[in-house]
């Protein structure tokens, strides 16, 4: 360490180029910083290990018992506004975002998520520009991060039209532009304004490597969880898991080490965990299609279904201390995310929506009783039983009818959107063909005759492969072409020549556009997984069939 510090003060001609001197100084400061973090209790009880023969995972180095820390990270080792290394930037951001509230007053930016996004983004950009940053190794490892949705071509973006991630590109682009444009309010970036590439990089790092941290135990009623950046190379290799019960979250705690208090972020074992068990992190409440839009890949066995529609109940209030909100908390319906209508692959709504929507109906219609806490199994059950045996059967059947109405309304809306998209695309491509042949397009069905080239490409793309079973082809074909296309293919042996070429719909032409391109939307680059395309398109035909 002393030798490195000596290099920092020596004139650069004595030992080489200025870059070498800067690198030596940066390395010296980084080593000194991380040594101090270890003295303050930095502990990562994880190590690399090959699993499955071809995947590197992070596993426990030693046994960890229930309630003990797997990771203990001092707050100063994290990247947040409070721990930023630039006092000038920290002061300006605090005044802009929280004291003067200029963005809220002049630009109507009131979302807490957007304000937190800006505070993290500018802290990241400042660290990236600092050649002496103590996080230089982590910054170099993340320098090429990109948001997957922002890399799609215009042709590939058309595939998302009519799906639950249709607005993903627009949302990410608006956040990127916000980071770039709001920087003009900071004198810190006056000499060198934030570029579009820097804004894109900062957004990608936050979206992909930000981790949700729960507040201190005594502040959880008044403060929501926040997203922090963990600038540790080891955590870049920790795999994600969609189930929050498997992926252990992080939480802020103040612990006593020796005779001093330490402000740390912990990952605490929820059970006895043996040495060699793999550790996961939670990516957030994202469906498989949302994971693809943000990360470029999806996770198997994702419990978060497709859809993003939030139905706010009439009895809902923003005040957490209200009587109705306290009743909602008893059933784990503490946020509006619980009323988000999402569906799994089989077309069933998530249990949280069914349970919370029923409770909201009971509260809003005067049928609520504290005894409902003893009927959690009935509250979660969907489809409902054919007959209720309790004395309050009338209230339950009415609540079920209201849940069914909400599901059907959403499914019909999404299905109509897909039909409208199919109508528009097929109409644009086939206007001349249909005019010449005198065949009118039907608005109730999307099974339209497309050019012969589409049909040929369709057969070529869906030729069975050793990795894809016929059942998988059928599911994927249903998702993109609709049931009418399946029926057309089933009738192809006895159909007329022009009917044999009608195995594509407007949806399949979009599929052809996606698979026929060389961009990241291709199935090959999505690792050939079955789940990605099955959830990219939220067709509710199967769902409507369950509850019709």
XYZ file of C-alpha atoms in Angstrom:
548
model
C 0.000 0.000 0.000
C 2.808 2.445 0.880
C 4.483 1.725 -2.456
C 1.292 2.589 -4.343
C 0.869 5.821 -2.384
C 4.454 6.762 -3.245
C 3.669 6.355 -6.950
C 0.786 8.806 -6.575
C 3.073 11.631 -5.403
C 6.065 10.956 -7.676
C 6.349 12.919 -10.958
C 5.002 10.794 -13.803
C 8.188 10.772 -16.006
C 9.901 8.667 -13.336
C 7.788 5.631 -13.983
C 5.864 5.941 -17.224
C 2.844 7.580 -18.801
C 0.247 9.694 -16.950
C -2.348 6.945 -17.470
C -0.214 4.553 -15.473
C 0.040 7.066 -12.649
C -3.729 7.628 -12.597
C -4.323 3.893 -12.613
C -1.919 3.416 -9.717
C -3.593 6.187 -7.702
C -7.046 4.826 -8.424
C -5.981 1.321 -7.450
C -4.455 2.632 -4.238
C -7.599 4.510 -3.227
C -9.809 1.557 -4.112
C -7.730 -0.850 -2.044
C -7.721 1.537 0.889
C -11.487 2.044 0.626
C -12.344 -1.657 0.521
C -9.940 -2.384 3.363
C -11.853 0.170 5.425
C -15.163 -1.437 4.417
C -13.911 -4.806 5.639
C -12.947 -3.220 8.945
C -16.501 -1.861 9.156
C -17.921 -5.346 8.747
C -18.165 -6.071 5.003
C -18.928 -9.773 4.742
C -19.823 -11.809 1.657
C -20.210 -15.459 2.576
C -20.374 -16.579 -1.066
C -18.044 -18.100 -3.635
C -18.119 -19.209 -7.273
C -18.980 -22.774 -8.202
C -19.803 -24.584 -11.438
C -23.299 -26.067 -11.360
C -25.068 -28.059 -14.018
C -21.782 -28.544 -15.834
C -21.844 -25.236 -17.704
C -23.094 -22.494 -15.373
C -21.198 -20.480 -12.800
C -23.224 -19.882 -9.651
C -22.585 -18.140 -6.352
C -22.963 -20.541 -3.431
C -22.490 -20.347 0.316
C -18.901 -20.607 1.482
C -19.930 -21.869 4.939
C -23.052 -23.027 6.739
C -25.433 -20.198 7.638
C -28.002 -20.757 10.362
C -31.449 -19.235 10.624
C -31.370 -15.506 11.382
C -27.665 -15.115 10.569
C -26.314 -12.843 7.853
C -25.382 -14.254 4.457
C -24.147 -10.833 3.355
C -23.368 -7.801 5.474
C -22.593 -4.638 3.540
C -21.891 -1.226 5.129
C -24.043 1.588 3.770
C -20.931 3.435 2.567
C -20.174 0.538 0.213
C -23.434 1.135 -1.684
C -24.153 3.673 -4.408
C -26.956 5.994 -3.335
C -27.515 9.724 -3.146
C -26.603 9.689 0.554
C -23.308 7.843 -0.046
C -22.246 9.747 -3.191
C -18.578 10.746 -3.358
C -19.198 14.218 -4.832
C -20.320 16.711 -2.158
C -21.272 19.304 -4.790
C -23.523 16.898 -6.697
C -25.061 15.597 -3.483
C -25.887 19.125 -2.338
C -27.382 20.107 -5.704
C -29.478 16.956 -5.999
C -30.804 17.293 -2.461
C -31.840 20.879 -3.115
C -33.312 20.141 -6.563
C -35.241 16.970 -5.717
C -36.200 17.343 -2.075
C -35.833 20.914 -0.789
C -36.811 23.261 -3.631
C -38.769 20.516 -5.409
C -38.187 22.274 -8.705
C -38.987 19.209 -10.792
C -42.299 18.739 -9.023
C -43.336 22.383 -9.333
C -42.085 23.301 -12.818
C -42.098 19.981 -14.658
C -44.876 18.126 -12.796
C -42.589 15.197 -11.977
C -44.208 13.960 -8.782
C -43.550 10.229 -8.985
C -41.311 9.073 -6.168
C -39.897 6.397 -8.477
C -38.788 9.015 -11.026
C -37.195 11.181 -8.345
C -35.326 8.194 -6.937
C -34.310 7.193 -10.483
C -32.732 10.604 -11.097
C -30.834 10.571 -7.808
C -29.323 7.168 -8.617
C -28.637 7.946 -12.281
C -26.654 11.133 -11.648
C -24.685 9.489 -8.851
C -23.787 6.662 -11.250
C -22.774 9.020 -14.063
C -20.588 11.054 -11.697
C -18.814 7.890 -10.549
C -18.317 6.741 -14.132
C -16.679 10.046 -15.067
C -14.386 9.955 -12.046
C -11.107 8.236 -13.059
C -10.259 7.740 -9.373
C -13.541 6.087 -8.421
C -13.207 3.358 -5.823
C -15.783 1.360 -7.797
C -13.716 1.314 -10.991
C -13.659 -2.506 -11.270
C -17.440 -2.739 -11.017
C -17.910 0.204 -13.391
C -15.688 -1.456 -15.988
C -17.673 -4.683 -15.670
C -20.960 -2.857 -16.327
C -19.815 -0.362 -18.961
C -21.648 -2.171 -21.795
C -25.005 -2.589 -20.055
C -28.067 -1.823 -22.198
C -31.830 -2.014 -21.777
C -33.077 -4.773 -24.067
C -36.263 -2.955 -25.111
C -34.301 0.068 -26.339
C -32.245 -2.120 -28.693
C -35.222 -3.412 -30.679
C -35.578 -2.226 -34.249
C -38.764 -0.592 -35.479
C -39.731 -3.853 -37.163
C -39.220 -5.831 -33.976
C -41.183 -3.316 -31.907
C -44.242 -4.112 -34.023
C -44.274 -7.583 -32.473
C -45.078 -6.009 -29.101
C -48.182 -4.214 -30.369
C -51.265 -5.485 -28.566
C -49.295 -7.197 -25.777
C -48.853 -6.363 -22.105
C -45.361 -4.980 -22.854
C -46.485 -2.843 -25.770
C -45.491 0.345 -23.943
C -42.157 -0.988 -22.625
C -40.095 0.761 -25.305
C -41.879 4.074 -24.787
C -41.559 3.840 -20.995
C -37.838 3.103 -21.107
C -37.221 5.823 -23.696
C -39.097 8.400 -21.605
C -37.026 7.532 -18.529
C -33.809 7.767 -20.516
C -34.825 11.170 -21.915
C -35.793 12.352 -18.433
C -32.313 11.518 -17.130
C -30.662 13.396 -19.982
C -32.899 16.476 -19.979
C -33.269 16.988 -16.220
C -29.464 17.165 -15.897
C -29.595 20.702 -17.329
C -30.894 21.848 -13.921
C -27.592 20.881 -12.272
C -24.481 23.053 -12.553
C -22.420 19.919 -11.881
C -23.076 18.852 -15.499
C -22.833 22.354 -17.013
C -19.379 21.974 -18.570
C -20.050 18.460 -19.832
C -23.779 17.762 -20.269
C -25.128 14.255 -19.822
C -25.137 12.475 -23.185
C -27.804 10.119 -24.469
C -25.388 7.186 -24.171
C -24.654 8.026 -20.536
C -28.359 8.303 -19.762
C -29.023 4.953 -21.474
C -26.189 3.305 -19.556
C -27.333 4.688 -16.200
C -30.902 3.529 -16.852
C -29.694 0.050 -17.848
C -27.555 -0.325 -14.727
C -30.413 0.755 -12.462
C -32.967 -1.466 -14.203
C -30.710 -4.527 -14.285
C -28.565 -4.247 -11.166
C -30.647 -2.194 -8.757
C -31.800 -4.246 -5.775
C -34.807 -3.590 -3.560
C -33.809 -2.861 0.047
C -36.421 -2.841 2.807
C -36.149 -0.039 5.393
C -35.389 -0.383 9.065
C -37.879 -2.418 11.053
C -39.299 0.611 12.893
C -39.726 2.592 9.632
C -41.554 0.070 7.465
C -44.953 1.581 8.223
C -43.931 5.045 7.030
C -41.295 4.349 4.369
C -41.468 2.201 1.249
C -38.643 -0.085 0.079
C -36.083 1.625 -2.138
C -33.719 0.507 -4.843
C -29.969 0.643 -4.171
C -26.960 -0.086 -6.357
C -24.541 -2.732 -5.026
C -21.185 -1.955 -6.739
C -19.625 -5.324 -5.913
C -18.202 -7.559 -8.636
C -19.256 -10.680 -6.745
C -22.946 -9.752 -6.889
C -22.874 -9.447 -10.681
C -22.600 -13.233 -10.850
C -25.464 -13.985 -8.450
C -28.347 -15.503 -10.416
C -31.913 -14.202 -10.275
C -34.944 -16.147 -9.128
C -38.532 -15.094 -9.752
C -39.850 -16.503 -6.469
C -39.252 -14.040 -3.596
C -39.454 -16.971 -1.212
C -36.296 -18.447 -2.756
C -34.479 -15.212 -3.569
C -33.727 -13.613 -0.210
C -34.187 -9.857 -0.076
C -32.015 -7.178 1.509
C -32.891 -5.049 4.520
C -31.386 -2.103 6.377
C -30.359 -2.639 9.972
C -28.328 -0.926 12.673
C -26.214 -3.505 14.459
C -23.811 -3.262 17.367
C -20.337 -4.525 16.537
C -18.128 -4.435 19.589
C -18.951 -1.102 21.219
C -20.030 0.827 18.126
C -23.168 0.968 16.026
C -22.925 0.116 12.336
C -25.388 1.058 9.602
C -25.457 -1.939 7.260
C -27.557 -3.719 4.655
C -28.115 -7.404 5.395
C -29.244 -10.506 3.582
C -30.491 -12.761 6.368
C -31.056 -16.511 6.117
C -34.701 -17.501 6.610
C -33.758 -21.067 7.481
C -30.674 -23.158 8.130
C -28.697 -23.142 4.877
C -25.878 -25.648 4.236
C -22.528 -24.912 2.671
C -22.660 -25.041 -1.134
C -26.318 -23.959 -1.492
C -26.848 -21.469 -4.305
C -27.813 -17.890 -3.472
C -30.288 -15.903 -5.583
C -31.428 -12.298 -5.822
C -34.954 -11.161 -6.630
C -35.327 -9.164 -9.886
C -38.558 -7.523 -8.772
C -42.215 -8.091 -9.559
C -41.759 -8.775 -13.272
C -43.530 -11.210 -15.566
C -41.505 -13.205 -18.085
C -42.333 -10.769 -20.878
C -41.330 -7.814 -18.680
C -38.096 -9.625 -17.828
C -37.354 -9.964 -21.541
C -38.041 -6.279 -22.160
C -35.674 -5.262 -19.366
C -33.001 -7.970 -19.265
C -33.282 -9.819 -22.582
C -34.088 -13.174 -20.943
C -36.785 -14.735 -18.799
C -36.882 -17.041 -15.798
C -38.474 -20.462 -15.566
C -41.385 -21.046 -13.193
C -42.164 -17.365 -12.864
C -45.137 -16.900 -10.493
C -45.800 -13.387 -11.846
C -48.283 -13.616 -14.703
C -48.842 -11.415 -17.730
C -50.911 -8.268 -17.577
C -50.510 -4.947 -15.812
C -54.043 -3.661 -15.363
C -54.656 -2.323 -11.841
C -58.243 -2.103 -10.615
C -58.390 0.279 -7.661
C -61.300 -0.647 -5.351
C -63.756 2.110 -4.346
C -62.966 1.620 -0.658
C -59.218 2.135 -1.174
C -57.569 5.204 0.389
C -54.000 6.461 0.270
C -53.892 6.887 4.032
C -52.182 3.867 5.572
C -53.773 4.620 8.941
C -57.349 4.477 7.684
C -59.639 1.736 8.956
C -60.132 0.134 5.540
C -56.392 0.052 4.816
C -55.745 -1.681 8.115
C -58.314 -4.310 7.184
C -56.673 -4.775 3.777
C -53.307 -5.280 5.499
C -54.727 -8.267 7.375
C -55.079 -10.083 4.038
C -51.727 -8.960 2.606
C -53.418 -6.409 0.327
C -51.280 -3.496 1.474
C -50.485 -2.035 -1.980
C -52.317 -1.553 -5.258
C -50.064 -4.217 -6.780
C -52.316 -6.731 -5.044
C -55.162 -5.593 -7.322
C -53.098 -6.009 -10.486
C -54.844 -8.372 -12.889
C -52.270 -10.904 -14.104
C -52.633 -14.397 -15.566
C -50.384 -17.437 -15.526
C -49.738 -19.637 -18.559
C -52.861 -21.697 -17.917
C -54.990 -18.545 -17.951
C -55.762 -18.414 -14.228
C -55.605 -15.081 -12.372
C -53.099 -14.659 -9.576
C -54.341 -15.553 -6.107
C -53.506 -12.149 -4.671
C -55.902 -10.455 -7.102
C -58.753 -12.893 -6.408
C -58.313 -12.644 -2.640
C -57.965 -8.859 -2.486
C -60.731 -8.160 -4.997
C -63.134 -10.308 -2.991
C -62.180 -8.475 0.208
C -62.700 -5.109 -1.496
C -66.188 -6.195 -2.582
C -67.076 -7.345 0.933
C -65.869 -4.044 2.418
C -67.561 -1.884 -0.212
C -70.928 -3.658 0.024
C -71.224 -4.048 3.782
C -70.601 -7.806 3.897
C -67.185 -7.671 5.523
C -66.585 -9.641 8.697
C -63.336 -10.166 10.653
C -64.155 -13.878 10.504
C -63.034 -13.874 6.866
C -59.455 -14.189 8.154
C -60.298 -17.808 8.923
C -61.327 -18.497 5.311
C -58.114 -17.652 3.471
C -58.325 -20.869 1.482
C -61.746 -19.904 0.118
C -60.565 -16.358 -0.588
C -57.668 -17.660 -2.709
C -59.643 -20.326 -4.572
C -60.414 -19.767 -8.269
C -62.471 -20.919 -10.114
C -64.955 -20.782 -7.228
C -66.743 -23.927 -6.026
C -70.019 -24.854 -7.661
C -71.848 -24.417 -4.367
C -71.087 -22.722 -1.047
C -72.217 -24.479 2.131
C -71.902 -21.553 4.562
C -74.785 -19.283 5.514
C -73.222 -16.306 3.719
C -73.307 -18.068 0.352
C -75.201 -15.204 -1.303
C -72.474 -12.654 -0.553
C -69.772 -15.012 -1.819
C -71.559 -15.746 -5.087
C -72.048 -12.031 -5.708
C -68.376 -11.354 -4.960
C -67.394 -14.150 -7.362
C -69.609 -12.656 -10.056
C -67.859 -9.305 -9.642
C -64.410 -10.917 -9.873
C -65.513 -12.808 -12.969
C -66.817 -9.583 -14.535
C -63.469 -7.825 -13.970
C -61.597 -10.752 -15.535
C -63.874 -11.002 -18.548
C -63.831 -7.249 -19.190
C -60.043 -7.205 -19.216
C -59.755 -10.291 -21.401
C -62.266 -9.002 -23.921
C -60.441 -5.683 -24.045
C -57.046 -7.307 -24.663
C -58.453 -9.752 -27.210
C -60.128 -6.917 -29.099
C -56.854 -5.009 -29.172
C -55.132 -7.994 -30.754
C -57.925 -8.369 -33.286
C -57.693 -4.689 -34.153
C -53.950 -5.016 -34.692
C -54.482 -8.096 -36.841
C -57.162 -6.295 -38.848
C -54.935 -3.302 -39.494
C -51.870 -5.316 -40.508
C -53.748 -7.784 -42.653
C -55.774 -4.971 -44.197
C -52.673 -3.038 -45.164
C -51.000 -6.073 -46.705
C -54.033 -7.578 -48.399
C -56.138 -4.645 -49.503
C -55.314 -5.145 -53.163
C -55.525 -8.937 -52.965
C -58.967 -8.954 -51.390
C -60.253 -6.323 -53.774
C -59.171 -8.423 -56.730
C -60.542 -11.697 -55.392
C -63.697 -10.173 -53.905
C -63.184 -11.709 -50.488
C -64.282 -9.450 -47.629
C -62.405 -9.482 -44.370
C -64.306 -10.574 -41.278
C -63.924 -8.476 -38.145
C -64.867 -11.385 -35.898
C -62.062 -13.665 -37.085
C -58.420 -13.047 -37.706
C -57.871 -16.016 -40.016
C -57.092 -14.148 -43.230
C -55.378 -15.098 -46.447
C -51.870 -13.704 -46.580
C -49.319 -13.820 -49.401
C -47.925 -17.174 -50.382
C -44.501 -16.084 -49.197
C -45.805 -15.698 -45.657
C -47.247 -19.194 -45.730
C -44.018 -20.675 -47.062
C -41.909 -18.871 -44.487
C -44.352 -19.946 -41.805
C -43.964 -23.639 -42.717
C -40.191 -23.257 -42.907
C -39.883 -21.550 -39.535
C -42.092 -24.045 -37.736
C -40.536 -27.232 -39.053
C -40.214 -29.558 -36.036
C -36.787 -29.639 -34.455
C -35.346 -32.062 -31.884
C -35.667 -29.344 -29.220
C -39.302 -28.468 -29.973
C -42.187 -30.880 -29.621
C -45.365 -30.702 -31.641
C -47.247 -29.707 -28.498
C -44.983 -26.704 -28.062
C -45.530 -25.717 -31.691
C -49.260 -25.890 -31.162
C -49.141 -23.652 -28.094
C -46.921 -21.084 -29.760
C -48.999 -21.162 -32.920
C -52.149 -20.606 -30.895
C -50.592 -17.651 -29.177
C -49.624 -15.894 -32.382
C -52.154 -17.079 -34.952
C -55.238 -17.768 -32.889
C -57.397 -20.879 -32.922
C -58.648 -20.169 -36.420
C -55.152 -20.729 -37.785
C -54.949 -24.086 -36.027
C -58.255 -25.090 -37.573
C -57.052 -23.998 -40.994
C -53.917 -26.098 -40.668
C -55.974 -29.051 -39.468
C -58.180 -28.783 -42.577
C -55.250 -28.302 -44.940
C -55.443 -31.842 -46.392
C -58.978 -31.445 -47.671
C -59.096 -27.697 -48.222
C -58.935 -25.926 -51.550
C -55.507 -24.795 -52.812
C -56.008 -21.180 -51.704
C -57.268 -22.382 -48.312
C -54.152 -24.462 -47.781
C -52.162 -21.265 -47.937
C -54.251 -19.552 -45.261
C -52.433 -20.927 -42.232
C -51.281 -17.456 -41.260
C -53.114 -14.586 -39.673
C -52.091 -11.032 -39.057
C -50.541 -12.233 -35.820
C -48.431 -14.836 -37.624
C -47.157 -12.191 -40.009
C -45.868 -10.354 -36.961
C -44.272 -13.563 -35.795
C -42.662 -13.927 -39.205
C -41.322 -10.388 -38.946
C -39.799 -11.200 -35.593
C -38.296 -14.584 -36.400
C -37.294 -13.534 -39.895
C -35.104 -10.725 -38.564
C -31.566 -10.987 -37.299
C -32.155 -8.865 -34.202
C -32.365 -9.861 -30.536
C -36.054 -10.721 -30.834
C -35.261 -13.990 -32.586
C -36.052 -17.173 -30.707
C -32.516 -18.435 -31.238
C -31.096 -15.519 -29.288
C -33.713 -16.026 -26.612
C -32.033 -19.355 -25.856
C -34.771 -21.364 -27.542
C -36.849 -21.223 -24.372
C -40.516 -22.076 -24.671
C -41.749 -19.586 -22.098
C -40.590 -16.366 -23.758
C -42.975 -16.285 -26.681
C -45.787 -17.952 -24.784
C -46.048 -14.938 -22.489
C -45.094 -12.173 -24.914
C -48.632 -12.130 -26.248
C -51.428 -11.944 -23.634
C -54.224 -13.484 -25.692
C -57.059 -14.193 -23.280
C -58.965 -16.726 -25.387
C -58.008 -19.569 -23.077
C -58.801 -17.461 -20.008
C -62.192 -16.459 -21.339
C -62.872 -20.132 -21.983
C -62.348 -20.929 -18.298
C -64.893 -18.440 -17.035
C -67.387 -18.121 -19.879
